């Protein structure tokens, strides 16, 4: 169904293969999933995406499972079937329980419906929800 | 800018006012934000939305701040300006730090770009990301 | 393809099964479609969704077929394949003719293109399209 | 806020002005709203959009108010502020009551949340919801 | 998977068949793709869509391949699997190279992530990005 | 309206200021637009976004103006008001004519409507639009 080939290790060029190898090493698995193999036709885009993903999803101020749940929320809202599958699997691997998944579903469903209502009614933002002292718009620095 | 009136307490009917009072009591504040006042023209919808919100965002298996961040992620992806404002304020009130907000932004930006790439390339879902034993499709129970 | 099991009657817990039975009774059919079976892992979410659906889609001020067509319009715009299928079937069951379906398609296509144009050009809203006397934004009640 | 000028009658070229005059004649009003004035820089696009709108929204198999409500549903889901405003005003002008508007809101909110759930869980479409005898895919005619 | 039949030449009515024949003639091919066959149940919508497509995608001020890439960008963002497939094939047929496709992917991914960030932070538009002299909003002409 | 402060040069930290200075140098202007000032609270995200933007929008296989038009197409479809404004200004600065802008609008409107129709009818992808020899899904490398 892809609009590009999903490159096997043999079909991938040396630059792409180096990224595949890095994925295997960092994830401690032999498996490289289709997303990366689809990007492999453009090794520069493949590498930039993989490098950035590690920075963003790596250790920081949010729990790794929380990051996966946020990723799922965005992917659901964007309707990305591939990403919903891959990040639900990742969240499961990081310990997401059935109960947590159920709550994640409930929050997504709630948010999406109040989003629709606020948009449908074009509700004006309350003054207290905006940040004051916004600063420059076309002013000198 | 709204397409419905944002009802003050005086303009709201008794059913809507009862919900406003419940909001004030549960949130321990005098302030009822515009979203609820915009819904007040339809007290049944107002009440159903408020009741459901309390269930979904109330105590459970996910941290309240995590729920707010998921709410923000959905609202950003849906482009709901009102909800981005109100739930960013709520997340702040629940302790979201600048560093956490920065990471939330980074995860949203990352997810949205890999969503676009997976969709653009129509990457097929890896077998291992699907749940086996799916069961009924037009089967007897 | 699902990321959760589609629970058969046997696999579903008692709480979920009670909802399945209610669906069968209210719809006067033996068939419970996959959407409900996918939600069954979280019986509280299953029940809340089913209860709310009955209220919203039940008798009221809009014709049942009109509600189904609005449901289709939203589902198409959100790109929800499952919902497009299920609600097109429901609209057909409620009497949607080929000619009505053709007009529904034409209205959706028209709306979506003028949405794109108005957004692309960032057309300011005419004063006459806003509701006056909006009332409170950080005002006392 | 527009990214193009909102052309007054004087600023519009002859081709655009002819469309403005047709809008005034067909709608029996002196007022030409900003959407058309924003399109006026490209008279061919202006005319094509106006001509098509009349066909789609004109008499047919669906009630004019129903068409407006479908238009609103699409516009809300696409988050088009301008179109929500203009078509809510149009629906009001065609007799949409508060109670009907409330139900429209409730259906949009319901659809959008079940869209999110069906997408989040990647629920497979039930066989009975697909049309059989689909016919050609790469076959001879 | 369709919710309407994909009509073969035999199943299509005379009005639809005339459009199929025009597609074959204009594209110099025997093949009529599924999109048109799905629309064939409503010959008026089929014809209007086909006629408009020719105007929009025909010779003008933008290169035909550029138009296809813009079409792909919109289709990806809307998550339309069918259109991504058909317009990627069309872009390929018009000479899109692997390197150009890679850059198209990179621009789509970049845009979608800065869209998310600007929306998430609700960044106010700089004065210099708006067009001055916007003209009428409820003014006399 | 922002949910974060739009930092002036004085309010920005040293790391953010270094990025502002680089923006000024590379763009040969004194002006740093609000998007970057909104990101400045998170200098790492600011720098990563700016660095990546330069790579993606820099010299390559697509014309710079074509890249801006693709950027606009994505931003319109995502409904990002800020990005529509800033990239329409950028496209203008790179020479986009009124006629080209008109065609860009027409292509976006066309794509979005056929996206809606293909999605609404759930048209199956023609075999000839898919890439053959897709390769691995859960196979050994």
Short mmCIF file of C-alpha atoms in Angstrom, two decimals, chain D:
data_model
loop_
_atom_site.label_atom_id
_atom_site.label_comp_id
_atom_site.label_asym_id
_atom_site.label_seq_id
_atom_site.Cartn_x
_atom_site.Cartn_y
_atom_site.Cartn_z
CA UNK D 1 -6.02 40.06 9.31
CA UNK D 2 -6.61 38.86 5.76
CA UNK D 3 -3.65 37.99 3.58
CA UNK D 4 -5.38 39.59 0.60
CA UNK D 5 -7.29 42.86 0.31
CA UNK D 6 -11.03 42.72 0.94
CA UNK D 7 -12.05 44.58 -2.18
CA UNK D 8 -14.71 47.26 -2.07
CA UNK D 9 -16.91 47.71 -5.14
CA UNK D 10 -14.64 50.51 -6.31
CA UNK D 11 -11.48 48.49 -5.93
CA UNK D 12 -12.90 45.39 -7.62
CA UNK D 13 -12.45 44.88 -11.34
CA UNK D 14 -15.37 44.64 -13.75
CA UNK D 15 -15.49 40.83 -13.72
CA UNK D 16 -15.57 40.68 -9.94
CA UNK D 17 -18.13 43.45 -9.76
CA UNK D 18 -20.41 41.50 -12.07
CA UNK D 19 -20.32 38.62 -9.59
CA UNK D 20 -20.98 40.98 -6.68
CA UNK D 21 -24.01 42.28 -8.55
CA UNK D 22 -25.24 38.76 -9.18
CA UNK D 23 -24.84 37.94 -5.48
CA UNK D 24 -26.87 41.02 -4.59
CA UNK D 25 -29.57 40.14 -7.11
CA UNK D 26 -29.88 36.48 -6.19
CA UNK D 27 -29.81 37.11 -2.45
CA UNK D 28 -32.00 40.17 -2.67
CA UNK D 29 -29.70 42.26 -0.50
CA UNK D 30 -27.21 45.11 -0.92
CA UNK D 31 -24.67 43.32 1.18
CA UNK D 32 -21.77 41.33 -0.23
CA UNK D 33 -19.88 39.58 2.53
CA UNK D 34 -16.13 39.54 3.00
CA UNK D 35 -15.61 36.03 1.65
CA UNK D 36 -16.56 37.11 -1.86
CA UNK D 37 -14.59 40.35 -1.57
CA UNK D 38 -11.50 38.37 -0.57
CA UNK D 39 -11.88 36.13 -3.62
CA UNK D 40 -12.34 39.11 -5.92
CA UNK D 41 -8.65 39.42 -6.71
CA UNK D 42 -9.13 36.26 -8.78
CA UNK D 43 -12.40 36.80 -10.66
CA UNK D 44 -12.33 33.35 -12.28
CA UNK D 45 -12.08 31.62 -8.91
CA UNK D 46 -14.70 33.98 -7.50
CA UNK D 47 -17.13 33.15 -10.28
CA UNK D 48 -16.52 29.41 -10.23
CA UNK D 49 -17.06 29.29 -6.47
CA UNK D 50 -20.22 31.38 -6.58
CA UNK D 51 -21.70 29.42 -9.50
CA UNK D 52 -21.01 26.08 -7.82
CA UNK D 53 -22.37 27.25 -4.48
CA UNK D 54 -25.70 28.10 -6.06
CA UNK D 55 -26.00 24.66 -7.65
CA UNK D 56 -25.07 22.82 -4.47
CA UNK D 57 -27.11 24.86 -2.03
CA UNK D 58 -30.08 25.35 -4.36
CA UNK D 59 -33.30 23.34 -4.46
CA UNK D 60 -32.86 19.60 -4.48
CA UNK D 61 -33.46 16.53 -2.37
CA UNK D 62 -32.42 17.94 0.98
CA UNK D 63 -34.09 20.74 2.87
CA UNK D 64 -32.17 24.06 2.65
CA UNK D 65 -31.85 24.26 6.43
CA UNK D 66 -30.51 20.71 6.55
CA UNK D 67 -27.87 21.68 4.01
CA UNK D 68 -26.84 24.61 6.19
CA UNK D 69 -26.54 22.38 9.23
CA UNK D 70 -24.37 19.93 7.28
CA UNK D 71 -22.29 22.90 6.15
CA UNK D 72 -21.85 23.99 9.77
CA UNK D 73 -20.87 20.45 10.80
CA UNK D 74 -18.11 20.35 8.19
CA UNK D 75 -16.94 23.88 9.01
CA UNK D 76 -16.73 23.13 12.73
CA UNK D 77 -14.75 19.97 12.10
CA UNK D 78 -12.40 21.86 9.79
CA UNK D 79 -12.15 24.66 12.35
CA UNK D 80 -13.10 27.37 9.85
CA UNK D 81 -14.09 30.34 11.99
CA UNK D 82 -15.35 32.42 9.08
CA UNK D 83 -17.59 29.65 7.73
CA UNK D 84 -18.97 28.79 11.16
CA UNK D 85 -20.02 32.40 11.55
CA UNK D 86 -21.48 32.85 8.09
CA UNK D 87 -23.33 29.55 7.93
CA UNK D 88 -24.67 29.80 11.47
CA UNK D 89 -26.10 33.16 10.43
CA UNK D 90 -27.50 31.55 7.27
CA UNK D 91 -29.05 28.68 9.23
CA UNK D 92 -30.61 31.17 11.62
CA UNK D 93 -32.01 33.10 8.66
CA UNK D 94 -33.54 29.86 7.37
CA UNK D 95 -35.27 29.24 10.68
CA UNK D 96 -32.90 27.18 12.80
CA UNK D 97 -34.29 27.29 16.34
CA UNK D 98 -32.28 27.28 19.57
CA UNK D 99 -33.40 23.72 20.19
CA UNK D 100 -32.25 22.61 16.74
CA UNK D 101 -28.93 24.38 17.18
CA UNK D 102 -28.48 22.65 20.53
CA UNK D 103 -29.09 19.25 18.92
CA UNK D 104 -26.75 20.08 16.08
CA UNK D 105 -24.06 20.85 18.66
CA UNK D 106 -24.77 17.61 20.50
CA UNK D 107 -24.55 15.51 17.32
CA UNK D 108 -21.29 17.17 16.28
CA UNK D 109 -19.82 16.59 19.75
CA UNK D 110 -20.98 12.96 19.77
CA UNK D 111 -19.69 12.21 16.29
CA UNK D 112 -16.35 13.77 16.95
CA UNK D 113 -15.83 11.75 20.09
CA UNK D 114 -16.80 8.41 18.56
CA UNK D 115 -14.61 9.29 15.57
CA UNK D 116 -11.72 9.69 17.99
CA UNK D 117 -12.47 6.42 19.76
CA UNK D 118 -12.88 4.38 16.57
CA UNK D 119 -9.65 5.85 15.23
CA UNK D 120 -7.77 5.44 18.51
CA UNK D 121 -8.70 1.78 18.74
CA UNK D 122 -8.39 1.22 14.97
CA UNK D 123 -11.64 -0.70 14.96
CA UNK D 124 -11.97 -2.88 11.84
CA UNK D 125 -15.03 -2.19 9.71
CA UNK D 126 -17.74 -4.83 10.06
CA UNK D 127 -18.32 -6.78 6.85
CA UNK D 128 -21.95 -5.77 6.80
CA UNK D 129 -21.08 -2.08 6.50
CA UNK D 130 -19.33 -2.49 3.17
CA UNK D 131 -21.00 -2.48 -0.20
CA UNK D 132 -20.67 -5.73 -2.07
CA UNK D 133 -20.01 -6.12 -5.76
CA UNK D 134 -17.60 -3.22 -5.81
CA UNK D 135 -16.42 -4.00 -9.27
CA UNK D 136 -13.38 -2.81 -11.09
CA UNK D 137 -9.96 -2.27 -9.75
CA UNK D 138 -7.61 -2.42 -12.67
CA UNK D 139 -10.00 -4.55 -14.65
CA UNK D 140 -11.08 -4.00 -18.16
CA UNK D 141 -14.28 -2.01 -18.42
#
